[in-house]
Coordinates of C-alpha atoms in Angstrom, one line a residue:
X1 CA -9.9 61.2 148.1
X2 CA -8.7 60.3 144.6
X3 CA -10.4 57.6 142.5
X4 CA -10.0 55.9 139.2
X5 CA -13.1 54.8 137.2
X6 CA -13.3 52.5 134.2
X7 CA -16.5 52.9 132.1
X8 CA -17.9 50.9 129.3
X9 CA -21.1 52.2 127.7
X10 CA -22.9 49.6 125.7
X11 CA -26.1 50.8 123.9
X12 CA -28.3 47.8 123.0
X13 CA -29.4 49.1 119.6
X14 CA -28.3 49.2 116.0
X15 CA -27.2 52.8 115.9
X16 CA -24.9 52.8 118.9
X17 CA -21.8 54.8 117.9
X18 CA -23.3 58.3 118.2
X19 CA -24.2 57.8 121.8
X20 CA -20.7 56.4 122.7
X21 CA -18.9 59.2 120.8
X22 CA -21.1 61.9 122.5
X23 CA -20.3 60.4 126.0
X24 CA -16.6 60.2 125.3
X25 CA -16.5 63.8 124.0
X26 CA -18.3 65.0 127.2
X27 CA -15.7 63.2 129.3
X28 CA -12.9 64.8 127.3
X29 CA -14.1 68.4 128.0
X30 CA -14.5 67.8 131.7
X31 CA -11.7 68.9 134.1
X32 CA -10.9 65.2 134.7
X33 CA -8.0 63.2 133.5
X34 CA -9.4 60.9 130.8
X35 CA -7.7 57.9 129.1
X36 CA -9.4 56.0 126.3
X37 CA -8.8 52.6 124.7
X38 CA -10.9 50.5 122.3
X39 CA -12.8 48.8 125.2
X40 CA -13.3 51.5 127.8
X41 CA -12.9 55.0 129.0
X42 CA -11.0 55.7 132.2
X43 CA -11.5 58.8 134.3
X44 CA -9.3 59.9 137.2
X45 CA -9.7 62.6 139.8
X46 CA -11.2 63.7 143.1
X47 CA -14.1 61.5 144.2
X48 CA -16.7 64.3 144.5
X49 CA -15.7 65.9 141.2
X50 CA -15.7 62.6 139.3
X51 CA -19.0 61.4 140.7
X52 CA -20.6 64.8 139.9
X53 CA -19.5 64.7 136.3
X54 CA -20.5 61.0 135.9
X55 CA -23.9 61.6 137.4
X56 CA -24.7 64.2 134.9
X57 CA -23.1 62.5 131.8
X58 CA -24.4 59.0 132.5
X59 CA -28.0 60.4 132.7
X60 CA -27.5 62.3 129.5
X61 CA -26.0 59.2 127.8
X62 CA -29.0 57.1 128.9
X63 CA -31.4 59.8 127.5
X64 CA -29.8 59.4 124.1
X65 CA -30.3 55.6 123.9
X66 CA -33.3 53.4 124.0
X67 CA -31.7 50.6 126.0
X68 CA -28.2 50.1 127.2
X69 CA -25.7 49.0 129.8
X70 CA -23.0 50.9 131.6
X71 CA -20.2 48.9 133.3
X72 CA -18.3 50.9 135.9
X73 CA -15.4 49.9 138.1
X74 CA -14.1 52.3 140.8
X75 CA -10.7 52.0 142.4
X76 CA -9.9 54.1 145.5
X77 CA -6.7 55.7 144.2
X78 CA -5.5 57.7 141.2
X79 CA -4.0 55.0 138.9
X80 CA -3.6 57.1 135.7
X81 CA 0.2 56.7 135.8
X82 CA 0.1 52.9 136.4
X83 CA 2.7 50.9 134.5
X84 CA 3.0 47.1 134.8
X85 CA 6.1 45.8 136.4
X86 CA 6.3 42.6 134.4

């Protein structure tokens, strides 16, 4: 089953950029399709593969910050090639 995941990592601390950059770089080197924009990172692929990578990388990201939030939306389908029709 293919999924699309939107992630927004929000460290609740002053020095937040290094943790976000580290997380994004780890997503980039995975075998997943990754798209980035200023507000979120989107990951696309097979459910099991995506969730395995996210489990590892979310844990590592949380270990690098004192406090933080991770917002995650999951869609059941690969939407990486979505284009609006309006």
